[in-house]
Structures are given as C-alpha cells and as structure tokens.
Short mmCIF file of C-alpha atoms in Angstrom, two decimals:
data_model
loop_
_atom_site.label_atom_id
_atom_site.label_comp_id
_atom_site.label_asym_id
_atom_site.label_seq_id
_atom_site.Cartn_x
_atom_site.Cartn_y
_atom_site.Cartn_z
CA MET A 23 -75.46 47.45 121.23
CA ALA A 24 -75.77 43.65 121.15
CA ILE A 25 -78.97 43.89 119.11
CA GLY A 26 -77.33 46.35 116.69
CA ARG A 27 -74.43 44.00 116.14
CA THR A 28 -76.84 41.14 115.42
CA LYS A 29 -78.69 43.16 112.78
CA ALA A 30 -75.40 44.12 111.18
CA GLN A 31 -74.32 40.52 111.13
CA ARG A 32 -77.64 39.54 109.51
CA ARG A 33 -77.29 42.20 106.87
CA LYS A 34 -73.75 41.01 106.17
CA ALA A 35 -74.92 37.41 105.90
CA LEU A 36 -77.74 38.40 103.52
CA LYS A 37 -75.32 40.29 101.32
CA ALA A 38 -73.06 37.26 101.20
CA VAL A 39 -76.02 35.08 100.16
CA PHE A 40 -76.99 37.56 97.42
CA ARG A 41 -73.42 37.64 96.15
CA ARG A 42 -73.34 33.86 95.94
CA LEU A 43 -76.69 33.81 94.16
CA LEU A 44 -75.53 36.45 91.68
CA THR A 45 -72.27 34.58 91.10
CA SER A 46 -74.12 31.31 90.51
CA ALA A 47 -76.58 33.03 88.19
CA GLY A 48 -73.72 34.64 86.29
CA LEU A 49 -71.94 31.31 85.90
CA GLY A 50 -75.17 29.74 84.68
CA VAL A 51 -75.63 32.46 82.11
CA MET A 52 -72.03 32.05 80.97
CA ILE A 53 -72.40 28.27 80.64
CA VAL A 54 -75.61 28.57 78.65
CA ALA A 55 -74.08 31.28 76.46
CA SER A 56 -70.96 29.16 75.91
CA LEU A 57 -73.06 26.19 74.87
CA HIS A 58 -74.99 28.32 72.41
CA PHE A 59 -71.75 29.82 71.06
CA TYR A 60 -70.16 26.37 70.70
CA ASN A 61 -73.25 25.11 68.91
CA PHE A 62 -73.10 28.13 66.62
CA LEU A 63 -69.43 27.58 65.78
CA THR A 64 -69.78 23.87 65.14
CA THR A 65 -72.91 24.06 63.00
CA ASN A 66 -72.35 27.29 61.12
CA GLU A 67 -72.24 26.57 57.39
CA LYS A 68 -69.80 29.43 56.90
CA LEU A 69 -67.20 27.40 58.82
CA ALA A 70 -67.57 24.32 56.63
CA ILE A 71 -64.40 23.68 54.62
CA ALA A 72 -65.01 24.73 51.03
CA ASN A 73 -61.51 24.67 49.57
CA VAL A 74 -58.19 22.84 50.06
CA GLU A 75 -55.17 24.63 48.60
CA PHE A 76 -51.93 22.77 47.81
CA ARG A 77 -48.47 24.33 47.86
CA GLY A 78 -45.01 22.98 47.18
CA LEU A 79 -45.93 20.46 44.48
CA SER A 80 -43.48 19.87 41.66
CA ARG A 81 -43.23 16.24 40.60
CA VAL A 82 -46.32 15.00 42.42
CA ASP A 83 -49.64 15.16 40.60
CA THR A 84 -52.10 17.52 42.30
CA ALA A 85 -55.11 15.32 41.55
CA GLU A 86 -53.37 12.35 43.15
CA ILE A 87 -52.73 14.32 46.33
CA ALA A 88 -56.22 15.83 46.37
CA ARG A 89 -57.76 12.36 46.60
CA LEU A 90 -56.04 11.82 49.94
CA VAL A 91 -57.95 14.71 51.52
CA ALA A 92 -61.07 14.78 49.38
CA ASP A 93 -63.31 14.15 52.41
CA LEU A 94 -62.10 17.34 54.09
CA GLU A 95 -64.61 19.43 52.20
CA GLY A 96 -67.81 20.07 54.13
CA GLN A 97 -66.29 19.35 57.54
CA ASN A 98 -66.20 21.99 60.24
CA ILE A 99 -62.85 23.75 60.09
CA LEU A 100 -62.61 24.03 63.87
CA LEU A 101 -63.30 20.37 64.64
CA VAL A 102 -61.57 18.48 61.84
CA PRO A 103 -58.45 16.56 63.05
CA LEU A 104 -55.87 17.86 60.59
CA GLU A 105 -53.07 15.80 62.17
CA GLN A 106 -54.82 12.62 61.07
CA TYR A 107 -55.02 13.92 57.52
CA SER A 108 -51.32 14.81 57.56
CA ALA A 109 -50.56 11.20 58.51
CA ARG A 110 -52.23 9.99 55.31
CA PHE A 111 -49.34 11.37 53.27
CA SER A 112 -46.77 9.16 55.01
CA GLY A 113 -47.52 6.35 52.58
CA HIS A 114 -46.82 8.43 49.48
CA PRO A 115 -43.32 7.62 48.15
CA ARG A 116 -42.66 11.14 46.84
CA VAL A 117 -44.00 13.11 49.81
CA ARG A 118 -41.63 13.57 52.73
CA ARG A 119 -43.94 15.70 54.80
CA ALA A 120 -47.33 17.42 54.65
CA ASP A 121 -48.48 20.24 56.93
CA LEU A 122 -52.15 21.20 56.94
CA LYS A 123 -53.14 24.60 58.30
CA ARG A 124 -56.54 26.17 58.98
CA VAL A 125 -57.33 29.47 57.31
CA LEU A 126 -60.59 30.86 58.67
CA PRO A 127 -63.37 30.86 57.84
CA ASN A 128 -63.44 27.88 55.43
CA ARG A 129 -60.08 27.09 53.81
CA VAL A 130 -57.28 24.58 54.48
CA VAL A 131 -53.76 25.05 53.11
CA CYS A 132 -51.73 21.89 52.56
CA VAL A 133 -47.97 22.54 52.32
CA ILE A 134 -46.16 19.61 50.71
CA GLU A 135 -42.45 18.86 51.08
CA GLU A 136 -41.50 16.52 48.26
CA ARG A 137 -38.68 14.01 48.54
CA GLU A 138 -35.58 15.13 46.67
CA PRO A 139 -33.74 12.42 44.73
CA VAL A 140 -29.99 12.35 45.36
CA ALA A 141 -29.10 9.30 43.28
CA LEU A 142 -30.47 6.66 40.95
CA VAL A 143 -30.57 3.02 42.02
CA PHE A 144 -30.21 0.41 39.30
CA ALA A 145 -31.90 -2.89 40.10
CA GLY A 146 -33.30 -4.10 36.82
CA ASN A 147 -34.79 -0.63 36.34
CA PHE A 148 -33.67 2.82 37.40
CA TYR A 149 -35.29 4.19 40.55
CA GLU A 150 -34.82 7.50 42.28
CA VAL A 151 -33.75 7.44 45.92
CA ASP A 152 -33.62 10.21 48.55
CA VAL A 153 -31.25 10.64 51.50
CA GLU A 154 -33.49 8.49 53.72
CA GLY A 155 -33.36 5.52 51.37
CA MET A 156 -36.92 5.86 50.05
CA ILE A 157 -37.20 4.22 46.63
CA MET A 158 -39.37 6.35 44.38
CA PRO A 159 -41.14 4.92 41.35
CA PRO A 160 -39.79 6.16 38.01
CA ASP A 161 -41.69 8.67 35.93
CA ASP A 162 -41.10 10.56 32.69
CA LEU A 163 -38.31 12.64 34.24
CA THR A 164 -36.33 9.83 35.86
CA ASP A 165 -34.24 9.03 32.77
CA LEU A 166 -33.41 12.72 32.33
CA LEU A 167 -31.87 13.20 35.78
CA ASP A 168 -28.11 13.66 35.93
CA LEU A 169 -27.47 11.88 39.23
CA PRO A 170 -24.92 9.34 40.51
CA ILE A 171 -25.96 5.73 39.94
CA ILE A 172 -25.85 3.20 42.77
CA THR A 173 -25.29 -0.37 41.58
CA GLY A 174 -24.90 -3.77 43.22
CA LEU A 175 -28.19 -3.96 45.10
CA ASN A 176 -30.43 -7.00 45.04
CA GLY A 177 -33.66 -6.38 43.20
CA GLU A 178 -35.61 -8.03 46.04
CA THR A 179 -34.59 -5.24 48.44
CA VAL A 180 -35.41 -2.44 46.00
CA ARG A 181 -39.14 -1.91 45.69
CA ALA A 182 -40.77 1.23 44.40
CA GLY A 183 -42.65 3.10 47.09
CA LYS A 184 -40.77 1.43 49.97
CA PRO A 185 -37.59 2.25 51.91
CA CYS A 186 -34.74 0.00 50.82
CA SER A 187 -34.04 -2.73 53.37
CA ASP A 188 -30.39 -3.17 52.37
CA PRO A 189 -28.19 -1.28 54.91
CA ARG A 190 -25.48 -0.88 52.25
CA LEU A 191 -27.67 1.66 50.48
CA LEU A 192 -27.72 3.93 53.54
CA GLU A 193 -23.93 3.58 53.77
CA ALA A 194 -23.62 4.58 50.11
CA LEU A 195 -25.93 7.56 50.64
CA ALA A 196 -23.88 8.63 53.67
CA ALA A 197 -20.71 8.40 51.56
CA LEU A 198 -22.36 10.51 48.88
CA GLY A 199 -23.27 13.10 51.50
CA VAL A 200 -19.64 13.32 52.67
CA CYS A 201 -18.50 13.75 49.07
CA LYS A 202 -20.93 16.60 48.55
CA LYS A 203 -19.90 18.30 51.80
CA TYR A 204 -16.13 17.99 51.46
CA GLY A 205 -15.41 16.87 47.91
CA GLY A 206 -15.90 20.03 45.87
CA ARG A 207 -15.49 19.28 42.16
CA PHE A 208 -15.01 15.59 42.83
CA ALA A 209 -18.57 15.36 44.17
CA GLU A 210 -19.94 17.03 41.06
CA ASN A 211 -18.26 14.41 38.86
CA ILE A 212 -19.35 11.24 40.67
CA SER A 213 -20.91 8.86 38.18
CA GLU A 214 -21.36 5.67 40.19
CA LEU A 215 -21.26 4.14 43.66
CA ARG A 216 -20.66 0.41 43.43
CA LEU A 217 -21.74 -1.88 46.25
CA GLY A 218 -19.71 -5.09 46.07
CA LYS A 219 -18.23 -7.82 48.24
CA ALA A 220 -15.24 -5.60 49.02
CA GLY A 221 -17.47 -2.72 50.11
CA ILE A 222 -18.24 0.63 48.49
CA SER A 223 -16.38 2.09 45.53
CA VAL A 224 -16.92 5.63 44.30
CA VAL A 225 -16.35 6.20 40.58
CA SER A 226 -15.63 9.59 39.03
CA LEU A 227 -15.49 9.23 35.26
CA LYS A 228 -14.58 12.81 34.46
CA GLU A 229 -11.61 12.68 36.80
CA ASP A 230 -10.84 9.06 35.84
CA MET A 231 -10.58 8.02 39.50
CA VAL A 232 -12.03 5.24 41.67
CA LEU A 233 -12.07 5.43 45.47
CA LEU A 234 -12.08 2.06 47.23
CA LEU A 235 -13.75 2.64 50.61
CA GLY A 236 -14.32 -0.85 51.98
CA LYS A 237 -17.10 -1.74 54.42
CA GLU A 238 -16.18 0.13 57.60
CA GLN A 239 -15.47 3.72 58.64
CA VAL A 240 -16.49 4.85 55.18
CA GLU A 241 -17.19 8.44 56.17
CA ASN A 242 -13.90 8.86 58.06
CA ARG A 243 -11.92 7.40 55.18
CA LEU A 244 -13.55 9.78 52.74
CA LYS A 245 -12.84 12.78 54.95
CA LYS A 246 -9.20 11.72 55.19
CA PHE A 247 -8.98 11.47 51.42
CA PHE A 248 -10.38 14.94 50.84
CA VAL A 249 -8.03 16.44 53.44
CA LEU A 250 -5.00 14.87 51.73
CA ARG A 251 -6.26 15.06 48.18
CA ASN A 252 -4.05 17.89 46.97
CA GLN A 253 -0.97 16.16 48.32
CA ILE A 254 -1.99 12.93 46.64
CA SER A 255 -2.46 14.66 43.32
CA GLU A 256 0.99 16.23 43.51
CA LYS A 257 2.62 12.93 44.44
CA ASP A 258 1.01 10.78 41.78
CA LEU A 259 -1.09 12.51 39.17
CA GLY A 260 -1.53 9.22 37.33
CA ALA A 261 -3.27 7.40 40.16
CA ARG A 262 -6.35 5.65 38.82
CA PHE A 263 -7.39 3.76 41.95
CA VAL A 264 -7.16 5.23 45.44
CA ASP A 265 -7.43 2.49 48.06
CA LEU A 266 -8.67 3.92 51.38
CA ARG A 267 -9.39 0.59 53.08
CA PHE A 268 -6.37 0.83 55.38
CA ASP A 269 -6.32 2.78 58.62
CA ASP A 270 -2.76 4.08 58.41
CA GLN A 271 -2.09 4.49 54.70
CA ILE A 272 -3.52 5.40 51.34
CA VAL A 273 -2.57 3.12 48.46
CA LEU A 274 -2.38 4.57 44.94
CA ARG A 275 -2.65 2.33 41.92
CA GLY A 276 -2.43 3.00 38.23
CA GLY A 277 -4.79 0.21 37.24
CA ILE A 278 -6.01 -3.27 37.99
#
C-alpha cells in the first residue's frame, strides 16, 4: 500500500510538471503571437492615416487649420498622440476647442468649436471678442456684425489673437451676459458698454436709456434693475439715465 501511494504521488507530481510546462509554453506562444500582432498593427500600411476631415468650420479658413495637422498623414492611426495635436489649436484666436477622433482604418476627424463673438471692442480698430475675453483679429465680416460695442479700453491691452489683460473687459462681458439672461428686449437693443473712471455704463439707443453700473456688484445691480424695471417705467417713463451705483436706491435722471 505504501508503494502504491508513492507511485500515485509520483504520477500526480509528473502531471503537475506537465501542466506547468504546457502553461509556460502557452504563455510563450501568446507572447510571441502578441508581438507579431503588435508589429502587424503598427507597420501595416492600411493603418497609415490617409485623410483628415474637418467639421464645424465657419469663419476659420480650412487650409489654415489643415496646416496645423499636416504631419498627421502617413502616421499610424493607433500610435499617433492625438491629444498633442489637439493642443496645437489652443494658439488659434478663433478656435475655442478641437477634438480629434480616430476612424479606423485610416481616417481622423477633427471637430472644431469656433469662438463666438459676443461684442466688438473698439481700440483704434474694431475687434471681435468672445465671452472669455479672447480678442479675435478682424476679417471681412467684422464690420458687418450687429453687436454691442465696448469702448474705453487701452489699446495696449487689446491685441489681436490674445486674451485681453484688462479685467474691466471681463466685467463688461459679465454685465452683457446678465443683460442677455434677464433683460429681454433691453438686451437686444444694447448698442454700447462704456468703460470709464466711474465704472461701466450700458447704453441702449433704441430705448434711449443709459444704465450707470459703477465698478462693484455690477451683476447684482443689473439683476435688481431688471426685477424692478416695469415699476420704474411706470413711475418715470422719461428717465434717460438710471443710476444703479447705490445699494439701497435707484436714481432716475432725465439728462446730464
């Protein structure tokens, strides 16, 4: 019985050795196959990028954008670092964002989100500006845009292709955003936002009204005005200047 148990143990040990050998051999085969497959994927000419397709372009010239990713063609679609190519668009003044996506076997789709101008900045010339304060260089359509004009900025802080470094511009853009959200028809008729020593003034030519906002709590003062606007209109329809620079009152003036 002791001898029988020893033989059984030997057979069991041999089987365990064979299993380990088979497992090792299988892993070796898988590793070799994986290396061959990886080599196939990374060298296959059918996976070389042959075309870059652009979507979302309106104002931006396609040829200008294509130059930023011209070296994509011919690269392996599986290995190319598309995130690095997306970062190249950050320096373009009219591109807010670019997403590059792989489309197997050999195509890349580049989805462009262009910056949308919300106002014109006058600083010697007219420049378009978006909600983030990016100053966009003028083109043939700039003079045709019917947008509010922001005045009072120093020309040294307004440079085409760069975000404006004057914090007053961001305050004016925030005020414009509040007007659009709460102002209804008033927002549609805004012609100018003046940035002066006394702060921000919002001019509506069609309604013949100027809002004096001051330098602080601009958004809260605007919201208060729009909440009370109907009451103000009923009380004094001839008000030309609405002074919102006080915390506890609204001052109506017929002129200056």
